[in-house]
Short mmCIF file of C-alpha atoms and ligand atoms in Angstrom, two decimals:
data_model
loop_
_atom_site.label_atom_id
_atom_site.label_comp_id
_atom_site.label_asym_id
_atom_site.label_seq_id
_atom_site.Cartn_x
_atom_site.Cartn_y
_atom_site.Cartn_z
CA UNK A 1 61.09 -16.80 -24.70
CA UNK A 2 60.10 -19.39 -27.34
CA UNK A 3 56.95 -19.26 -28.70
CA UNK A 4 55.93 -21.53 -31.67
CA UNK A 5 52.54 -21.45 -33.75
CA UNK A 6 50.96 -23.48 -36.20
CA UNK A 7 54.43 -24.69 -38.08
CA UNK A 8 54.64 -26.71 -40.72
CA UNK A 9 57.48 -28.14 -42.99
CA UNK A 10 57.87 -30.58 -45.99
CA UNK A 11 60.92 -31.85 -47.57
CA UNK A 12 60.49 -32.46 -51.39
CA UNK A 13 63.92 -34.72 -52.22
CA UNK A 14 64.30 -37.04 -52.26
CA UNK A 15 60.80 -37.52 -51.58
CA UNK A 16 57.87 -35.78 -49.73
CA UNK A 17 58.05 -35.82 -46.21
CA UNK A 18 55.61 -33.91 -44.37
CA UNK A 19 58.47 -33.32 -41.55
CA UNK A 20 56.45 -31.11 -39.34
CA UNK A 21 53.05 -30.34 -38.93
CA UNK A 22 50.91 -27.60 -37.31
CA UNK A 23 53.77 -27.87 -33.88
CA UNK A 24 52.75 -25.09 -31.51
CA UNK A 25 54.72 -24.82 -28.66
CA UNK A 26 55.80 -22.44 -25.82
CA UNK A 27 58.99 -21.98 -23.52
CA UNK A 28 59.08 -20.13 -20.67
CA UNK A 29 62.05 -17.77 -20.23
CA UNK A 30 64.68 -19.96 -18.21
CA UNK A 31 62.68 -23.21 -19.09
CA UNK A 32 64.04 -26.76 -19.70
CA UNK A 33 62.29 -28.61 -22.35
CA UNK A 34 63.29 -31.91 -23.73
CA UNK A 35 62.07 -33.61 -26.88
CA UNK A 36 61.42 -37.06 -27.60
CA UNK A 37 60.49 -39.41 -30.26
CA UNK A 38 61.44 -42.08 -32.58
CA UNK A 39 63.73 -41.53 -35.27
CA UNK A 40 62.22 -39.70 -38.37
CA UNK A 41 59.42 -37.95 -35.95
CA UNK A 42 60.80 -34.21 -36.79
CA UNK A 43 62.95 -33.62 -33.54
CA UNK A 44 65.77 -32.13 -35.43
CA UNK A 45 63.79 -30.12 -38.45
CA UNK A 46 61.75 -28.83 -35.15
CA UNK A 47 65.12 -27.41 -33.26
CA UNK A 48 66.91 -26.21 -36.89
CA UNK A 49 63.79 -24.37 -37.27
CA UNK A 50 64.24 -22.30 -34.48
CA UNK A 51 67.42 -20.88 -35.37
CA UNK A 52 66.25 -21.67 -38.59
CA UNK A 53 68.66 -23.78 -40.32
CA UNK A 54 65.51 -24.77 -41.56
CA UNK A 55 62.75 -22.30 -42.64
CA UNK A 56 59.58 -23.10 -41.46
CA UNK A 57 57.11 -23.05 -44.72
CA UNK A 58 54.23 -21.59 -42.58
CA UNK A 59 53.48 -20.40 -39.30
CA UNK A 60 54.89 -18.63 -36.97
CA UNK A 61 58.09 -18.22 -34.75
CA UNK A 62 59.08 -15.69 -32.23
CA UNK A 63 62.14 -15.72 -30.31
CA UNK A 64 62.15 -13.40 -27.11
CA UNK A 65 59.35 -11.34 -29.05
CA UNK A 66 61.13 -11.16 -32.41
CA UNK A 67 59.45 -12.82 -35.60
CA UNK A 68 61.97 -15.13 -37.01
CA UNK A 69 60.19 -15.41 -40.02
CA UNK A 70 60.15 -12.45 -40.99
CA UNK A 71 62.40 -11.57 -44.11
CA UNK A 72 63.05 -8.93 -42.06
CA UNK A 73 64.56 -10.43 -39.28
CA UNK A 74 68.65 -10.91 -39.58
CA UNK A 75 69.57 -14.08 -39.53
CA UNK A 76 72.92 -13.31 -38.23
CA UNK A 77 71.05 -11.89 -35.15
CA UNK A 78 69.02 -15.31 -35.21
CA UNK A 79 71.83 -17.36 -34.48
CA UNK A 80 73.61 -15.05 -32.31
CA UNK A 81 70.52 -15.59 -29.69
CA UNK A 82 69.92 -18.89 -30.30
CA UNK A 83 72.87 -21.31 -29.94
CA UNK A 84 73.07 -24.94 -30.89
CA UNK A 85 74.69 -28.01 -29.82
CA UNK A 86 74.91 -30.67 -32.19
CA UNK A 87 75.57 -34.83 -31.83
CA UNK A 88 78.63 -34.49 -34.14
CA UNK A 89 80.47 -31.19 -31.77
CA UNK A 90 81.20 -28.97 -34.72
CA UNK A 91 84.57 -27.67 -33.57
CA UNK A 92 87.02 -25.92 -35.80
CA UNK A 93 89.42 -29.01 -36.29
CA UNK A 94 92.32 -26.52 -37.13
CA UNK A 95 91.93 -24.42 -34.22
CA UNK A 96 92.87 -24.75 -30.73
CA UNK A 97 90.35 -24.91 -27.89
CA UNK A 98 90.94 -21.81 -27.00
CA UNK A 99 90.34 -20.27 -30.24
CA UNK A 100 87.41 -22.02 -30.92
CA UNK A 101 85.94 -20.77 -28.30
CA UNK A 102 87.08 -16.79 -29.28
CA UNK A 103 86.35 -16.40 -32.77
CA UNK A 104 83.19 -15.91 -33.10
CA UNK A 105 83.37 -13.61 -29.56
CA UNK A 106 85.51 -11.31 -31.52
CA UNK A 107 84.07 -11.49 -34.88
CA UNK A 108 80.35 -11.01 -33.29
CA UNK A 109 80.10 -9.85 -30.05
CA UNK A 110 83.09 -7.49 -30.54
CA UNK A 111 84.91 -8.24 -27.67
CA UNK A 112 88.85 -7.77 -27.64
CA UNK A 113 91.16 -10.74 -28.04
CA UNK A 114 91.33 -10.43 -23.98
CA UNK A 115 88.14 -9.97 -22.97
CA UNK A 116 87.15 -12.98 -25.08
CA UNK A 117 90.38 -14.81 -23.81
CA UNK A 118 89.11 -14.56 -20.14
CA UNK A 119 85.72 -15.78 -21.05
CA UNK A 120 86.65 -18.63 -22.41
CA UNK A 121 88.60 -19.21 -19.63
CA UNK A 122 86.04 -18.60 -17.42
CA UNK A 123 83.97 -21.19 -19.41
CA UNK A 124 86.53 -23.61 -19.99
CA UNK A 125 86.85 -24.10 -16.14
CA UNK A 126 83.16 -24.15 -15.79
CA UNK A 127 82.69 -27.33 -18.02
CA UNK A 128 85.97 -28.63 -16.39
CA UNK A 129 88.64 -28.78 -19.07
CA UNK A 130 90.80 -25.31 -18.60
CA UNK A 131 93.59 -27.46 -18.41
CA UNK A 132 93.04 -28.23 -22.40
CA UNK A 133 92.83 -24.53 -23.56
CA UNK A 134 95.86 -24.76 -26.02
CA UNK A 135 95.13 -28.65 -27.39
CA UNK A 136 93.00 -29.34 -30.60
CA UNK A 137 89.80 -31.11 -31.03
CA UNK A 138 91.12 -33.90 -32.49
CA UNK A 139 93.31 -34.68 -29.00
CA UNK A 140 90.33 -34.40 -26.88
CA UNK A 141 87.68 -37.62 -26.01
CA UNK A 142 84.39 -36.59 -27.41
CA UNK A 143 83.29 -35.92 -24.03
CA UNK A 144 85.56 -33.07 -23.13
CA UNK A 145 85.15 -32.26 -27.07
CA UNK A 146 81.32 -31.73 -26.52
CA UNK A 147 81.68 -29.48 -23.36
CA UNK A 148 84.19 -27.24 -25.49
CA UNK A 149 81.04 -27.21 -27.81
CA UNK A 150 78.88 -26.04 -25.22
CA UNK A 151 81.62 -23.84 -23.77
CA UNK A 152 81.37 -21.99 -27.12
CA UNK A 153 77.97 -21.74 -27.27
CA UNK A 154 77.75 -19.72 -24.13
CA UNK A 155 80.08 -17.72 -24.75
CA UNK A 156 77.54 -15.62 -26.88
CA UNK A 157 75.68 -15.29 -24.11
CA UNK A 158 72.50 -17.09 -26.27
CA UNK A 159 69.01 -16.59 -25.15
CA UNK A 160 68.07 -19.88 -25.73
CA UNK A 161 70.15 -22.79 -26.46
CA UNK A 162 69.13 -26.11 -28.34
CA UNK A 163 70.91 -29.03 -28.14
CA UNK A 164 70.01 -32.27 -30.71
CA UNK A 165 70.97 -35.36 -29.30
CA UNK A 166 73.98 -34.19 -27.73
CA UNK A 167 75.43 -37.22 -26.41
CA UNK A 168 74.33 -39.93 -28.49
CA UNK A 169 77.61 -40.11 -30.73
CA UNK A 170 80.06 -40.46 -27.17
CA UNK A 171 80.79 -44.04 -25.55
CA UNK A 172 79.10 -45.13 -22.43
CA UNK A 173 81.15 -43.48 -19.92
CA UNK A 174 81.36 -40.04 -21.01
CA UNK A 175 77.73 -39.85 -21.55
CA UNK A 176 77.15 -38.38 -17.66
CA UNK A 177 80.16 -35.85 -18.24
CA UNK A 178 78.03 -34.17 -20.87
CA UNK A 179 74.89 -34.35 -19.39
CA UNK A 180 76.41 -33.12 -15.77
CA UNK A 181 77.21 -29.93 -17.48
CA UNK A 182 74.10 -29.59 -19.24
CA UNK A 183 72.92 -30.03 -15.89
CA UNK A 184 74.56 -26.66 -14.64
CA UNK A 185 73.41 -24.66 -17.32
CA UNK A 186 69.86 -25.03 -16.94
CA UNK A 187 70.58 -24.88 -12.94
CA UNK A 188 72.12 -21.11 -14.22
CA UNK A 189 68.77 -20.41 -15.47
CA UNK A 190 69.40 -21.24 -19.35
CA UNK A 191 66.47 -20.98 -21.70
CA UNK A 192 66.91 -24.63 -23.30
CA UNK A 193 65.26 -27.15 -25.61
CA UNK A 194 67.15 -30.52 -25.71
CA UNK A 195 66.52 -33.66 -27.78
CA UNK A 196 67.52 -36.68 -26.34
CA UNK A 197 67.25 -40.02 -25.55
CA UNK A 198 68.15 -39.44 -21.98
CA UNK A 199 65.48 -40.33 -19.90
CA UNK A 200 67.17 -39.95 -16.60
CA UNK A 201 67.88 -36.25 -17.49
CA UNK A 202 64.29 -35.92 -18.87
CA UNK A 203 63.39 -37.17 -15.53
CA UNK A 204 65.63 -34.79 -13.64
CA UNK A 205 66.15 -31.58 -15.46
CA UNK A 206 63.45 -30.88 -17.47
CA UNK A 207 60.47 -28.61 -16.71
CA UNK A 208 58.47 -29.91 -19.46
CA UNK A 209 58.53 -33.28 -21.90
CA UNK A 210 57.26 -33.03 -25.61
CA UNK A 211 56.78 -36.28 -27.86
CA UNK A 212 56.70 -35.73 -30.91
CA UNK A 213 55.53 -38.64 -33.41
CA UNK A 214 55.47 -37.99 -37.65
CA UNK A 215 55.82 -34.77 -37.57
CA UNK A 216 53.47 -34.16 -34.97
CA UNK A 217 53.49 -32.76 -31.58
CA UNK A 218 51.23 -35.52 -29.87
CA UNK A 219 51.84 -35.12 -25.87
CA UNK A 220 52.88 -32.67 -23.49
CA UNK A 221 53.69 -32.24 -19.76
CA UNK A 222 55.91 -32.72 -16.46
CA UNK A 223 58.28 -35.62 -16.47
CA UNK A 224 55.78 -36.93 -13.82
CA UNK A 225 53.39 -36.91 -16.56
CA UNK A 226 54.89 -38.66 -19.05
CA UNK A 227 56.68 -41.19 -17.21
CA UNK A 228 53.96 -42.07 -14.79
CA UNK A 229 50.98 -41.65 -16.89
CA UNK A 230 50.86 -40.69 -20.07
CA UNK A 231 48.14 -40.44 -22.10
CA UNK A 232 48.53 -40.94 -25.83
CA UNK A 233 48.85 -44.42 -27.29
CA UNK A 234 51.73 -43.75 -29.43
CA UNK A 235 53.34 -41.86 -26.32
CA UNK A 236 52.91 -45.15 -24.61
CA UNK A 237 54.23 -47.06 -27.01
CA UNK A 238 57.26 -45.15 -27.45
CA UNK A 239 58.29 -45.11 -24.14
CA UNK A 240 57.97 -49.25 -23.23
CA UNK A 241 60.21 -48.98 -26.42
CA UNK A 242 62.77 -47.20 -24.17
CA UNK A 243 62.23 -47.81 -20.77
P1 ADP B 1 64.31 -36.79 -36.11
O1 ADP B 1 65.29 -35.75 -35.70
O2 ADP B 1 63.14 -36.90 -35.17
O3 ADP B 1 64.94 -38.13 -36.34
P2 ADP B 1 64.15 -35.25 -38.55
O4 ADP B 1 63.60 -33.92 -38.19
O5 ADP B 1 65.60 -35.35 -38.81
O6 ADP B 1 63.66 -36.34 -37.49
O7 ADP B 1 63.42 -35.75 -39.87
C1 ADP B 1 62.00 -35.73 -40.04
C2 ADP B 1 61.69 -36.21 -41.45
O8 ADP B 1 62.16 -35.25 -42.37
C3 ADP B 1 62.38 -37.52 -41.82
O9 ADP B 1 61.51 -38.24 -42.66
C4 ADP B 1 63.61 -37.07 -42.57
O10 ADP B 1 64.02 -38.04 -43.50
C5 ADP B 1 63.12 -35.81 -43.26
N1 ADP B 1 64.19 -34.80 -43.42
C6 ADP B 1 64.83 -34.15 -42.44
N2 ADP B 1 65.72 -33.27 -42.94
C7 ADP B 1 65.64 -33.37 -44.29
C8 ADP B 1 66.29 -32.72 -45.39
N3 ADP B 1 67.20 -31.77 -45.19
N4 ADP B 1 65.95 -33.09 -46.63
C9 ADP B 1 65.00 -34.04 -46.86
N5 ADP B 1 64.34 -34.69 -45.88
C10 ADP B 1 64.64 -34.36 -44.60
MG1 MG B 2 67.32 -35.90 -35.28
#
């Protein structure tokens, strides 16, 4: 679904960061991958790259065979197959839940005000707030406003959908809200890559771990792998940092 060579990206200002370097990486169709690595390692540039908020400067990237790269390549079509869930939520502030989670349903996918109405319902009941359809953001907790977010995302019916750091702005107790959903989406057979600092969901959910260190991907493997024997110094490092 995901396959990533030889990618590379530098940042000029406000000074030169090498932010990624040579990352190849695959992802099976209905895979869960997480990401981890200290701050500043490329985690982010890597997932905005794939739905490229960020243009890689070389390489290659192919989502479900097609060459995002390529000048060629729509990037309206892009994002419409790759969704993303950011730490900050992103909702429309001015519009209701329900709306937030219709626009772009209507605007890009097509579908009538009632067809898109009924999936958000649908959606809305999945990540357990239906009861919140006609509220704003602003009068949600950032829990329920972060499964709106992923609501919304699915709603296009993505291919693959990246999440960076999605719970790392909440408080304490909402943090397993989030997650729980997150949980059901990759259970639905989702196609995800998820940065976080999680490492009970690492643990739990994710097919395969990446750590990724300046730029560079250094490790990769099971959960198992990584939390029972990994191999890399820095890898090792990292995670008596966390655990
Ligand atoms: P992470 O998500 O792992 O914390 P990032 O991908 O955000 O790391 O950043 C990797 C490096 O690239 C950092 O040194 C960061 O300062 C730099 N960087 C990221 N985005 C930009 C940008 N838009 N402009 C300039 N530098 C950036
Ligand atoms: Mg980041």
């Amino acid at each position: 679904m995901i396959e990533v060579k030889n990618i590379y990206k530098t940042f000029y200002v406000p000074h030169e960061v090498q932010a990624l370097s040579n990352v190849s990486h695959t992802v099976d169709k209905g895979q869960v991958v997480v990401v981890i690595g200290p701050s500043g390692s490329g985690k982010s540039t890597f997932l905005r790259c794939l739905n490229r908020l960020e243009y890689a400067d070389s390489g290659h990237i192919f989502i479900d065979g097609i060459d995002i790269l390529s000048p060629k390549t729509n990037i309206n079509k892009i994002r419409e197959e790759v969704g993303m869930v950011f730490q900050s939520f992103n909702l429309f502030p001015h519009k209701t839940v329900l709306e937030n989670l219709t626009i772009a349903q209507t605007v890009v996918r097509k579908r009538t005000k009632k067809e898109a109405g009924e999936v958000a319902m649908e959606l809305l009941k999945k990540v357990g707030i239906h009861d919140k359809a006609g509220v704003y953001p602003t009068q949600l907790s950032g829990g329920q406003q972060q499964r709106v977010a992923i609501a919304r995302s699915l709603a296009m019916e993505p291919k693959v959908l990246l999440f960076d750091e999605p719970t790392s702005a909440l408080d304490p107790e909402m943090v397993g809200e989030v997650l729980d959903v997150m949980k059901t989406v990759a259970k639905e057979g989702m196609t995800m890559v998820v940065v976080t600092h999680e490492m009970g969901f690492a643990r739990e959910v994710a097919d395969e771990v990446v750590f990724m260190d300046q730029g560079m991907l250094i490790e990769k493997g099971s959960p198992e792998h990584f939390f029972t024997n990994p191999e890399s110094d820095r890898t090792k490092a990292f995670l008596s940092q966390i655990l």
